[in-house]
Protein backbone atom coordinates (compact mmCIF):
# COMPACT_ATOMS: atom_id res chain seq x y z
CA UNK A 1 0.00 0.00 0.00
CA UNK A 2 2.82 2.40 0.85
CA UNK A 3 4.53 1.69 -2.47
CA UNK A 4 1.26 2.42 -4.28
CA UNK A 5 0.62 5.65 -2.38
CA UNK A 6 4.23 6.77 -2.94
CA UNK A 7 3.51 6.89 -6.67
CA UNK A 8 1.08 9.76 -6.07
CA UNK A 9 4.01 12.12 -5.44
CA UNK A 10 4.58 12.11 -9.22
CA UNK A 11 0.94 11.97 -10.29
CA UNK A 12 1.31 15.52 -11.67
CA UNK A 13 3.13 14.23 -14.76
CA UNK A 14 1.88 13.71 -18.33
CA UNK A 15 -0.48 10.73 -18.29
CA UNK A 16 0.53 10.18 -14.65
CA UNK A 17 3.61 8.41 -16.05
CA UNK A 18 5.62 9.42 -12.98
CA UNK A 19 3.63 6.91 -10.95
CA UNK A 20 5.90 4.32 -12.55
CA UNK A 21 8.25 5.08 -9.63
CA UNK A 22 6.38 2.24 -7.91
CA UNK A 23 8.32 -0.12 -10.17
CA UNK A 24 11.56 1.11 -8.62
CA UNK A 25 10.23 0.31 -5.15
CA UNK A 26 8.95 -3.12 -6.23
CA UNK A 27 12.08 -4.25 -8.13
CA UNK A 28 14.08 -5.18 -4.98
CA UNK A 29 11.06 -7.26 -3.89
CA UNK A 30 11.46 -9.49 -6.94
CA UNK A 31 8.78 -7.86 -9.13
CA UNK A 32 10.16 -7.43 -12.69
CA UNK A 33 9.72 -4.06 -14.35
CA UNK A 34 7.54 -5.50 -17.12
CA UNK A 35 5.01 -6.80 -14.55
CA UNK A 36 4.80 -3.64 -12.44
CA UNK A 37 4.59 -1.44 -15.55
CA UNK A 38 1.90 -3.75 -16.92
CA UNK A 39 -0.14 -3.11 -13.78
CA UNK A 40 0.27 0.65 -14.26
CA UNK A 41 -0.70 0.36 -17.92
CA UNK A 42 -3.89 -1.56 -17.11
CA UNK A 43 -4.71 0.93 -14.36
CA UNK A 44 -4.45 3.83 -16.82
CA UNK A 45 -6.54 1.92 -19.38
CA UNK A 46 -9.24 1.29 -16.78
CA UNK A 47 -9.15 4.97 -15.77
CA UNK A 48 -9.84 6.08 -19.33
CA UNK A 49 -12.66 3.55 -19.80
CA UNK A 50 -14.26 4.44 -16.45
CA UNK A 51 -14.12 8.18 -17.09
CA UNK A 52 -15.63 7.65 -20.54
CA UNK A 53 -18.50 5.69 -18.99
CA UNK A 54 -19.09 8.25 -16.24
CA UNK A 55 -19.00 11.08 -18.77
CA UNK A 56 -22.14 9.62 -20.34
CA UNK A 57 -24.09 10.64 -17.23
CA UNK A 58 -24.06 14.22 -18.43
CA UNK A 59 -26.28 13.17 -21.34
CA UNK A 60 -29.11 12.71 -18.84
CA UNK A 61 -29.23 16.50 -18.55
CA UNK A 62 -27.46 17.80 -21.65
CA UNK A 63 -28.16 15.57 -24.69
CA UNK A 64 -26.61 18.26 -26.93
CA UNK A 65 -23.16 16.98 -25.82
CA UNK A 66 -23.76 13.60 -27.46
CA UNK A 67 -21.50 14.36 -30.47
CA UNK A 68 -18.48 15.25 -28.33
CA UNK A 69 -18.94 12.22 -26.10
CA UNK A 70 -19.35 9.85 -29.03
CA UNK A 71 -16.05 11.06 -30.49
CA UNK A 72 -14.33 10.47 -27.14
CA UNK A 73 -15.92 7.04 -26.86
CA UNK A 74 -14.83 6.01 -30.35
CA UNK A 75 -11.24 7.04 -29.59
CA UNK A 76 -11.31 5.27 -26.21
CA UNK A 77 -12.81 2.04 -27.50
CA UNK A 78 -10.47 2.05 -30.50
CA UNK A 79 -7.43 2.43 -28.27
CA UNK A 80 -8.72 -0.19 -25.82
CA UNK A 81 -9.39 -2.66 -28.64
CA UNK A 82 -5.95 -2.15 -30.18
CA UNK A 83 -3.80 -2.49 -27.04
CA UNK A 84 -5.63 -5.64 -25.89
CA UNK A 85 -5.11 -7.61 -29.12
CA UNK A 86 -3.34 -10.91 -28.30
CA UNK A 87 -1.13 -10.60 -31.39
CA UNK A 88 0.20 -7.14 -30.53
CA UNK A 89 3.00 -8.17 -28.06
CA UNK A 90 4.48 -10.69 -30.49
CA UNK A 91 4.26 -8.20 -33.35
CA UNK A 92 6.09 -5.53 -31.34
CA UNK A 93 8.85 -7.93 -30.29
CA UNK A 94 9.38 -9.21 -33.83
CA UNK A 95 9.25 -5.68 -35.24
CA UNK A 96 12.01 -4.60 -32.88
CA UNK A 97 14.44 -7.29 -34.02
CA UNK A 98 17.33 -5.84 -35.95
CA UNK A 99 16.01 -2.29 -35.73
CA UNK A 100 17.48 0.72 -34.06
CA UNK A 101 16.00 1.07 -30.57
CA UNK A 102 14.52 -2.40 -31.09
CA UNK A 103 14.98 -3.20 -27.41
CA UNK A 104 12.35 -0.57 -26.62
CA UNK A 105 9.79 -2.44 -28.73
CA UNK A 106 10.83 -5.69 -27.06
CA UNK A 107 10.25 -4.18 -23.62
CA UNK A 108 6.87 -2.83 -24.69
CA UNK A 109 5.92 -6.26 -26.02
CA UNK A 110 6.94 -7.94 -22.75
CA UNK A 111 4.91 -5.42 -20.78
CA UNK A 112 1.80 -6.07 -22.88
CA UNK A 113 2.32 -9.82 -22.46
CA UNK A 114 2.34 -9.37 -18.70
CA UNK A 115 -0.77 -7.17 -18.95
CA UNK A 116 -2.80 -9.96 -20.59
CA UNK A 117 -3.13 -11.63 -17.18
CA UNK A 118 -4.78 -8.51 -15.76
CA UNK A 119 -7.02 -8.15 -18.81
CA UNK A 120 -8.79 -11.45 -18.17
CA UNK A 121 -12.55 -10.77 -18.05
CA UNK A 122 -13.12 -11.40 -14.31
CA UNK A 123 -10.14 -9.28 -13.22
CA UNK A 124 -10.84 -6.59 -15.79
CA UNK A 125 -14.51 -6.23 -14.82
CA UNK A 126 -13.64 -6.21 -11.11
CA UNK A 127 -11.11 -3.43 -11.70
CA UNK A 128 -13.66 -1.55 -13.82
CA UNK A 129 -16.21 -1.75 -10.98
CA UNK A 130 -13.68 -0.46 -8.43
CA UNK A 131 -12.75 2.36 -10.78
CA UNK A 132 -16.40 3.33 -11.23
CA UNK A 133 -16.79 3.51 -7.46
CA UNK A 134 -13.59 5.49 -6.86
CA UNK A 135 -13.95 8.02 -9.66
CA UNK A 136 -17.70 8.26 -9.05
CA UNK A 137 -17.03 9.34 -5.48
CA UNK A 138 -14.67 12.06 -6.69
CA UNK A 139 -17.39 13.31 -9.03
CA UNK A 140 -19.85 13.21 -6.12
CA UNK A 141 -17.40 15.37 -4.15
CA UNK A 142 -17.64 17.99 -6.91
CA UNK A 143 -21.43 18.10 -6.50
CA UNK A 144 -21.16 18.40 -2.72
CA UNK A 145 -18.60 21.21 -2.99
CA UNK A 146 -20.83 23.02 -5.48
CA UNK A 147 -23.81 22.79 -3.15
CA UNK A 148 -21.78 24.19 -0.26
CA UNK A 149 -20.75 27.11 -2.47
CA UNK A 150 -24.42 27.71 -3.28
CA UNK A 151 -24.69 26.10 -6.72
CA UNK A 152 -27.20 23.26 -6.93
CA UNK A 153 -25.92 20.57 -9.30
CA UNK A 154 -27.41 17.09 -9.64
CA UNK A 155 -25.09 14.25 -8.67
CA UNK A 156 -25.25 12.80 -12.19
CA UNK A 157 -24.23 16.18 -13.62
CA UNK A 158 -21.43 16.60 -11.09
CA UNK A 159 -20.00 13.17 -11.87
CA UNK A 160 -20.33 13.79 -15.61
CA UNK A 161 -18.65 17.19 -15.38
CA UNK A 162 -15.79 15.78 -13.35
CA UNK A 163 -15.33 12.83 -15.71
CA UNK A 164 -15.27 14.98 -18.86
CA UNK A 165 -12.84 17.45 -17.29
CA UNK A 166 -10.42 14.77 -16.07
CA UNK A 167 -10.66 12.87 -19.37
CA UNK A 168 -9.86 16.07 -21.27
CA UNK A 169 -6.88 16.67 -18.99
CA UNK A 170 -5.62 13.14 -19.58
CA UNK A 171 -5.95 13.43 -23.37
CA UNK A 172 -4.11 16.78 -23.31
CA UNK A 173 -0.99 15.01 -21.92
CA UNK A 174 -0.26 18.07 -19.79
CA UNK A 175 1.26 17.32 -16.34
CA UNK A 176 -1.68 16.24 -14.20
CA UNK A 177 -3.97 17.75 -16.81
CA UNK A 178 -3.19 21.11 -15.20
CA UNK A 179 -4.93 23.97 -16.93
CA UNK A 180 -7.02 21.92 -19.35
CA UNK A 181 -8.91 20.04 -16.62
CA UNK A 182 -9.64 23.23 -14.68
CA UNK A 183 -10.70 25.13 -17.82
CA UNK A 184 -13.16 22.45 -18.93
CA UNK A 185 -14.50 21.94 -15.41
CA UNK A 186 -15.09 25.65 -14.95
CA UNK A 187 -16.73 26.00 -18.37
CA UNK A 188 -19.11 23.11 -17.70
CA UNK A 189 -19.98 24.45 -14.26
CA UNK A 190 -20.94 27.78 -15.84
CA UNK A 191 -23.06 25.89 -18.38
CA UNK A 192 -24.93 24.27 -15.47
CA UNK A 193 -25.72 27.57 -13.77
CA UNK A 194 -22.65 28.64 -11.78
CA UNK A 195 -21.34 32.17 -12.17
CA UNK A 196 -17.66 32.73 -12.98
CA UNK A 197 -16.54 33.30 -9.39
CA UNK A 198 -18.38 30.24 -8.09
CA UNK A 199 -17.05 28.08 -10.95
CA UNK A 200 -13.46 29.06 -10.13
CA UNK A 201 -13.98 28.42 -6.41
CA UNK A 202 -15.61 25.01 -6.98
CA UNK A 203 -12.91 23.97 -9.43
CA UNK A 204 -10.03 24.95 -7.12
CA UNK A 205 -11.61 23.31 -4.06
CA UNK A 206 -12.31 20.12 -6.01
CA UNK A 207 -8.75 19.90 -7.33
CA UNK A 208 -7.32 20.53 -3.86
CA UNK A 209 -9.54 17.79 -2.41
CA UNK A 210 -8.63 15.25 -5.12
CA UNK A 211 -5.41 15.84 -7.09
CA UNK A 212 -3.39 17.78 -4.52
CA UNK A 213 -4.65 15.66 -1.62
CA UNK A 214 -3.27 12.63 -3.46
CA UNK A 215 0.09 14.36 -3.94
CA UNK A 216 0.29 15.15 -0.20
CA UNK A 217 -0.71 11.58 0.64
CA UNK A 218 2.05 10.30 -1.63
CA UNK A 219 4.59 12.56 0.06
CA UNK A 220 3.59 11.16 3.46
CA UNK A 221 3.99 7.60 2.14
CA UNK A 222 7.47 8.41 0.82
CA UNK A 223 8.38 9.90 4.21
CA UNK A 224 7.17 6.79 6.05
CA UNK A 225 9.13 4.52 3.69
CA UNK A 226 12.25 6.66 4.15
CA UNK A 227 11.95 6.43 7.93
CA UNK A 228 11.67 2.65 7.59
CA UNK A 229 14.79 2.64 5.42
CA UNK A 230 12.85 1.61 2.32
CA UNK A 231 13.86 4.08 -0.33
CA UNK A 232 13.57 3.23 -4.05
CA UNK A 233 17.03 1.62 -4.11
CA UNK A 234 16.77 -0.06 -0.69
CA UNK A 235 16.49 -3.76 0.01
CA UNK A 236 12.92 -5.02 0.18
CA UNK A 237 11.58 -5.46 3.72
CA UNK A 238 8.35 -7.09 4.89
mmCIF file of C-alpha atoms in Angstrom:
data_model
loop_
_atom_site.group_PDB
_atom_site.id
_atom_site.type_symbol
_atom_site.label_atom_id
_atom_site.label_comp_id
_atom_site.label_asym_id
_atom_site.label_seq_id
_atom_site.Cartn_x
_atom_site.Cartn_y
_atom_site.Cartn_z
ATOM 1 C CA UNK A 1 0.000 0.000 0.000
ATOM 2 C CA UNK A 2 2.817 2.405 0.846
ATOM 3 C CA UNK A 3 4.529 1.693 -2.473
ATOM 4 C CA UNK A 4 1.263 2.420 -4.285
ATOM 5 C CA UNK A 5 0.622 5.652 -2.382
ATOM 6 C CA UNK A 6 4.230 6.765 -2.941
ATOM 7 C CA UNK A 7 3.507 6.892 -6.665
ATOM 8 C CA UNK A 8 1.076 9.764 -6.074
ATOM 9 C CA UNK A 9 4.006 12.118 -5.442
ATOM 10 C CA UNK A 10 4.576 12.113 -9.216
ATOM 11 C CA UNK A 11 0.941 11.975 -10.285
ATOM 12 C CA UNK A 12 1.314 15.521 -11.674
ATOM 13 C CA UNK A 13 3.134 14.232 -14.757
ATOM 14 C CA UNK A 14 1.876 13.715 -18.334
ATOM 15 C CA UNK A 15 -0.483 10.728 -18.289
ATOM 16 C CA UNK A 16 0.528 10.183 -14.647
ATOM 17 C CA UNK A 17 3.606 8.414 -16.051
ATOM 18 C CA UNK A 18 5.615 9.424 -12.977
ATOM 19 C CA UNK A 19 3.630 6.915 -10.946
ATOM 20 C CA UNK A 20 5.900 4.316 -12.550
ATOM 21 C CA UNK A 21 8.249 5.079 -9.626
ATOM 22 C CA UNK A 22 6.382 2.236 -7.909
ATOM 23 C CA UNK A 23 8.318 -0.120 -10.174
ATOM 24 C CA UNK A 24 11.562 1.112 -8.622
ATOM 25 C CA UNK A 25 10.226 0.313 -5.153
ATOM 26 C CA UNK A 26 8.953 -3.121 -6.225
ATOM 27 C CA UNK A 27 12.077 -4.246 -8.130
ATOM 28 C CA UNK A 28 14.078 -5.182 -4.981
ATOM 29 C CA UNK A 29 11.061 -7.261 -3.891
ATOM 30 C CA UNK A 30 11.458 -9.485 -6.939
ATOM 31 C CA UNK A 31 8.783 -7.865 -9.134
ATOM 32 C CA UNK A 32 10.156 -7.434 -12.686
ATOM 33 C CA UNK A 33 9.717 -4.056 -14.347
ATOM 34 C CA UNK A 34 7.543 -5.502 -17.117
ATOM 35 C CA UNK A 35 5.015 -6.797 -14.552
ATOM 36 C CA UNK A 36 4.801 -3.642 -12.439
ATOM 37 C CA UNK A 37 4.594 -1.441 -15.548
ATOM 38 C CA UNK A 38 1.904 -3.746 -16.919
ATOM 39 C CA UNK A 39 -0.138 -3.111 -13.777
ATOM 40 C CA UNK A 40 0.272 0.655 -14.258
ATOM 41 C CA UNK A 41 -0.701 0.357 -17.922
ATOM 42 C CA UNK A 42 -3.895 -1.563 -17.108
ATOM 43 C CA UNK A 43 -4.715 0.928 -14.359
ATOM 44 C CA UNK A 44 -4.455 3.829 -16.816
ATOM 45 C CA UNK A 45 -6.538 1.916 -19.380
ATOM 46 C CA UNK A 46 -9.243 1.294 -16.782
ATOM 47 C CA UNK A 47 -9.153 4.967 -15.771
ATOM 48 C CA UNK A 48 -9.836 6.079 -19.333
ATOM 49 C CA UNK A 49 -12.661 3.555 -19.795
ATOM 50 C CA UNK A 50 -14.258 4.438 -16.451
ATOM 51 C CA UNK A 51 -14.122 8.179 -17.094
ATOM 52 C CA UNK A 52 -15.629 7.651 -20.542
ATOM 53 C CA UNK A 53 -18.502 5.690 -18.994
ATOM 54 C CA UNK A 54 -19.094 8.246 -16.245
ATOM 55 C CA UNK A 55 -19.004 11.081 -18.773
ATOM 56 C CA UNK A 56 -22.138 9.617 -20.340
ATOM 57 C CA UNK A 57 -24.093 10.638 -17.234
ATOM 58 C CA UNK A 58 -24.058 14.225 -18.432
ATOM 59 C CA UNK A 59 -26.283 13.167 -21.338
ATOM 60 C CA UNK A 60 -29.115 12.708 -18.839
ATOM 61 C CA UNK A 61 -29.234 16.501 -18.547
ATOM 62 C CA UNK A 62 -27.457 17.804 -21.654
ATOM 63 C CA UNK A 63 -28.158 15.568 -24.685
ATOM 64 C CA UNK A 64 -26.608 18.261 -26.926
ATOM 65 C CA UNK A 65 -23.162 16.981 -25.823
ATOM 66 C CA UNK A 66 -23.763 13.601 -27.462
ATOM 67 C CA UNK A 67 -21.503 14.357 -30.468
ATOM 68 C CA UNK A 68 -18.483 15.251 -28.333
ATOM 69 C CA UNK A 69 -18.939 12.224 -26.096
ATOM 70 C CA UNK A 70 -19.348 9.852 -29.029
ATOM 71 C CA UNK A 71 -16.048 11.063 -30.494
ATOM 72 C CA UNK A 72 -14.330 10.474 -27.141
ATOM 73 C CA UNK A 73 -15.920 7.041 -26.855
ATOM 74 C CA UNK A 74 -14.827 6.006 -30.350
ATOM 75 C CA UNK A 75 -11.238 7.036 -29.592
ATOM 76 C CA UNK A 76 -11.313 5.272 -26.206
ATOM 77 C CA UNK A 77 -12.805 2.038 -27.502
ATOM 78 C CA UNK A 78 -10.475 2.045 -30.501
ATOM 79 C CA UNK A 79 -7.433 2.426 -28.274
ATOM 80 C CA UNK A 80 -8.719 -0.187 -25.824
ATOM 81 C CA UNK A 81 -9.391 -2.656 -28.644
ATOM 82 C CA UNK A 82 -5.952 -2.153 -30.185
ATOM 83 C CA UNK A 83 -3.801 -2.493 -27.042
ATOM 84 C CA UNK A 84 -5.635 -5.642 -25.893
ATOM 85 C CA UNK A 85 -5.113 -7.606 -29.116
ATOM 86 C CA UNK A 86 -3.339 -10.912 -28.297
ATOM 87 C CA UNK A 87 -1.135 -10.602 -31.389
ATOM 88 C CA UNK A 88 0.202 -7.142 -30.527
ATOM 89 C CA UNK A 89 2.995 -8.168 -28.063
ATOM 90 C CA UNK A 90 4.481 -10.694 -30.486
ATOM 91 C CA UNK A 91 4.260 -8.196 -33.346
ATOM 92 C CA UNK A 92 6.087 -5.527 -31.338
ATOM 93 C CA UNK A 93 8.846 -7.931 -30.291
ATOM 94 C CA UNK A 94 9.384 -9.208 -33.827
ATOM 95 C CA UNK A 95 9.250 -5.681 -35.240
ATOM 96 C CA UNK A 96 12.014 -4.602 -32.884
ATOM 97 C CA UNK A 97 14.437 -7.292 -34.016
ATOM 98 C CA UNK A 98 17.335 -5.842 -35.955
ATOM 99 C CA UNK A 99 16.014 -2.295 -35.730
ATOM 100 C CA UNK A 100 17.483 0.715 -34.058
ATOM 101 C CA UNK A 101 15.995 1.066 -30.575
ATOM 102 C CA UNK A 102 14.522 -2.398 -31.092
ATOM 103 C CA UNK A 103 14.982 -3.204 -27.408
ATOM 104 C CA UNK A 104 12.348 -0.573 -26.620
ATOM 105 C CA UNK A 105 9.793 -2.439 -28.726
ATOM 106 C CA UNK A 106 10.833 -5.688 -27.060
ATOM 107 C CA UNK A 107 10.253 -4.177 -23.615
ATOM 108 C CA UNK A 108 6.874 -2.825 -24.690
ATOM 109 C CA UNK A 109 5.924 -6.256 -26.022
ATOM 110 C CA UNK A 110 6.940 -7.939 -22.754
ATOM 111 C CA UNK A 111 4.909 -5.423 -20.777
ATOM 112 C CA UNK A 112 1.799 -6.066 -22.875
ATOM 113 C CA UNK A 113 2.316 -9.821 -22.456
ATOM 114 C CA UNK A 114 2.340 -9.367 -18.697
ATOM 115 C CA UNK A 115 -0.770 -7.167 -18.952
ATOM 116 C CA UNK A 116 -2.798 -9.960 -20.586
ATOM 117 C CA UNK A 117 -3.127 -11.631 -17.184
ATOM 118 C CA UNK A 118 -4.779 -8.507 -15.761
ATOM 119 C CA UNK A 119 -7.020 -8.151 -18.807
ATOM 120 C CA UNK A 120 -8.787 -11.451 -18.166
ATOM 121 C CA UNK A 121 -12.551 -10.771 -18.046
ATOM 122 C CA UNK A 122 -13.119 -11.401 -14.308
ATOM 123 C CA UNK A 123 -10.135 -9.282 -13.220
ATOM 124 C CA UNK A 124 -10.836 -6.593 -15.793
ATOM 125 C CA UNK A 125 -14.507 -6.234 -14.820
ATOM 126 C CA UNK A 126 -13.637 -6.210 -11.114
ATOM 127 C CA UNK A 127 -11.112 -3.432 -11.702
ATOM 128 C CA UNK A 128 -13.659 -1.554 -13.817
ATOM 129 C CA UNK A 129 -16.210 -1.750 -10.982
ATOM 130 C CA UNK A 130 -13.685 -0.461 -8.433
ATOM 131 C CA UNK A 131 -12.751 2.358 -10.784
ATOM 132 C CA UNK A 132 -16.404 3.335 -11.231
ATOM 133 C CA UNK A 133 -16.795 3.513 -7.456
ATOM 134 C CA UNK A 134 -13.589 5.485 -6.858
ATOM 135 C CA UNK A 135 -13.949 8.019 -9.663
ATOM 136 C CA UNK A 136 -17.698 8.261 -9.054
ATOM 137 C CA UNK A 137 -17.033 9.338 -5.479
ATOM 138 C CA UNK A 138 -14.671 12.057 -6.695
ATOM 139 C CA UNK A 139 -17.390 13.308 -9.028
ATOM 140 C CA UNK A 140 -19.845 13.212 -6.124
ATOM 141 C CA UNK A 141 -17.400 15.370 -4.153
ATOM 142 C CA UNK A 142 -17.645 17.994 -6.913
ATOM 143 C CA UNK A 143 -21.431 18.097 -6.500
ATOM 144 C CA UNK A 144 -21.155 18.397 -2.723
ATOM 145 C CA UNK A 145 -18.599 21.210 -2.986
ATOM 146 C CA UNK A 146 -20.835 23.019 -5.485
ATOM 147 C CA UNK A 147 -23.809 22.788 -3.153
ATOM 148 C CA UNK A 148 -21.779 24.188 -0.265
ATOM 149 C CA UNK A 149 -20.752 27.107 -2.470
ATOM 150 C CA UNK A 150 -24.417 27.707 -3.284
ATOM 151 C CA UNK A 151 -24.688 26.096 -6.717
ATOM 152 C CA UNK A 152 -27.204 23.255 -6.930
ATOM 153 C CA UNK A 153 -25.922 20.573 -9.302
ATOM 154 C CA UNK A 154 -27.409 17.093 -9.641
ATOM 155 C CA UNK A 155 -25.087 14.254 -8.668
ATOM 156 C CA UNK A 156 -25.255 12.802 -12.193
ATOM 157 C CA UNK A 157 -24.235 16.176 -13.618
ATOM 158 C CA UNK A 158 -21.426 16.602 -11.086
ATOM 159 C CA UNK A 159 -20.000 13.166 -11.873
ATOM 160 C CA UNK A 160 -20.330 13.786 -15.610
ATOM 161 C CA UNK A 161 -18.652 17.194 -15.382
ATOM 162 C CA UNK A 162 -15.789 15.776 -13.348
ATOM 163 C CA UNK A 163 -15.332 12.828 -15.709
ATOM 164 C CA UNK A 164 -15.273 14.983 -18.855
ATOM 165 C CA UNK A 165 -12.842 17.453 -17.289
ATOM 166 C CA UNK A 166 -10.417 14.766 -16.074
ATOM 167 C CA UNK A 167 -10.664 12.871 -19.368
ATOM 168 C CA UNK A 168 -9.860 16.072 -21.267
ATOM 169 C CA UNK A 169 -6.882 16.675 -18.994
ATOM 170 C CA UNK A 170 -5.620 13.135 -19.582
ATOM 171 C CA UNK A 171 -5.952 13.435 -23.367
ATOM 172 C CA UNK A 172 -4.110 16.780 -23.309
ATOM 173 C CA UNK A 173 -0.991 15.007 -21.917
ATOM 174 C CA UNK A 174 -0.264 18.066 -19.793
ATOM 175 C CA UNK A 175 1.263 17.320 -16.344
ATOM 176 C CA UNK A 176 -1.677 16.239 -14.204
ATOM 177 C CA UNK A 177 -3.973 17.750 -16.811
ATOM 178 C CA UNK A 178 -3.191 21.111 -15.198
ATOM 179 C CA UNK A 179 -4.928 23.969 -16.930
ATOM 180 C CA UNK A 180 -7.022 21.922 -19.350
ATOM 181 C CA UNK A 181 -8.913 20.043 -16.620
ATOM 182 C CA UNK A 182 -9.640 23.231 -14.682
ATOM 183 C CA UNK A 183 -10.705 25.132 -17.816
ATOM 184 C CA UNK A 184 -13.161 22.452 -18.932
ATOM 185 C CA UNK A 185 -14.503 21.936 -15.411
ATOM 186 C CA UNK A 186 -15.091 25.653 -14.955
ATOM 187 C CA UNK A 187 -16.732 25.999 -18.371
ATOM 188 C CA UNK A 188 -19.114 23.110 -17.705
ATOM 189 C CA UNK A 189 -19.982 24.448 -14.260
ATOM 190 C CA UNK A 190 -20.940 27.781 -15.838
ATOM 191 C CA UNK A 191 -23.056 25.892 -18.378
ATOM 192 C CA UNK A 192 -24.927 24.270 -15.473
ATOM 193 C CA UNK A 193 -25.717 27.566 -13.767
ATOM 194 C CA UNK A 194 -22.651 28.640 -11.780
ATOM 195 C CA UNK A 195 -21.336 32.172 -12.172
ATOM 196 C CA UNK A 196 -17.656 32.733 -12.982
ATOM 197 C CA UNK A 197 -16.540 33.304 -9.389
ATOM 198 C CA UNK A 198 -18.383 30.241 -8.091
ATOM 199 C CA UNK A 199 -17.053 28.085 -10.949
ATOM 200 C CA UNK A 200 -13.461 29.064 -10.132
ATOM 201 C CA UNK A 201 -13.985 28.415 -6.410
ATOM 202 C CA UNK A 202 -15.613 25.011 -6.980
ATOM 203 C CA UNK A 203 -12.906 23.968 -9.430
ATOM 204 C CA UNK A 204 -10.033 24.951 -7.124
ATOM 205 C CA UNK A 205 -11.609 23.311 -4.065
ATOM 206 C CA UNK A 206 -12.313 20.117 -6.007
ATOM 207 C CA UNK A 207 -8.749 19.901 -7.330
ATOM 208 C CA UNK A 208 -7.321 20.525 -3.856
ATOM 209 C CA UNK A 209 -9.542 17.787 -2.415
ATOM 210 C CA UNK A 210 -8.630 15.252 -5.123
ATOM 211 C CA UNK A 211 -5.406 15.836 -7.087
ATOM 212 C CA UNK A 212 -3.389 17.782 -4.520
ATOM 213 C CA UNK A 213 -4.651 15.664 -1.619
ATOM 214 C CA UNK A 214 -3.270 12.627 -3.455
ATOM 215 C CA UNK A 215 0.092 14.359 -3.943
ATOM 216 C CA UNK A 216 0.294 15.148 -0.203
ATOM 217 C CA UNK A 217 -0.713 11.576 0.639
ATOM 218 C CA UNK A 218 2.052 10.303 -1.633
ATOM 219 C CA UNK A 219 4.587 12.561 0.065
ATOM 220 C CA UNK A 220 3.593 11.160 3.458
ATOM 221 C CA UNK A 221 3.987 7.603 2.140
ATOM 222 C CA UNK A 222 7.470 8.408 0.820
ATOM 223 C CA UNK A 223 8.375 9.900 4.213
ATOM 224 C CA UNK A 224 7.174 6.790 6.053
ATOM 225 C CA UNK A 225 9.127 4.524 3.687
ATOM 226 C CA UNK A 226 12.247 6.656 4.150
ATOM 227 C CA UNK A 227 11.949 6.434 7.930
ATOM 228 C CA UNK A 228 11.673 2.655 7.585
ATOM 229 C CA UNK A 229 14.789 2.641 5.423
ATOM 230 C CA UNK A 230 12.853 1.608 2.319
ATOM 231 C CA UNK A 231 13.861 4.083 -0.327
ATOM 232 C CA UNK A 232 13.567 3.226 -4.046
ATOM 233 C CA UNK A 233 17.027 1.623 -4.106
ATOM 234 C CA UNK A 234 16.771 -0.059 -0.692
ATOM 235 C CA UNK A 235 16.489 -3.756 0.011
ATOM 236 C CA UNK A 236 12.921 -5.015 0.176
ATOM 237 C CA UNK A 237 11.582 -5.462 3.718
ATOM 238 C CA UNK A 238 8.348 -7.090 4.895
#
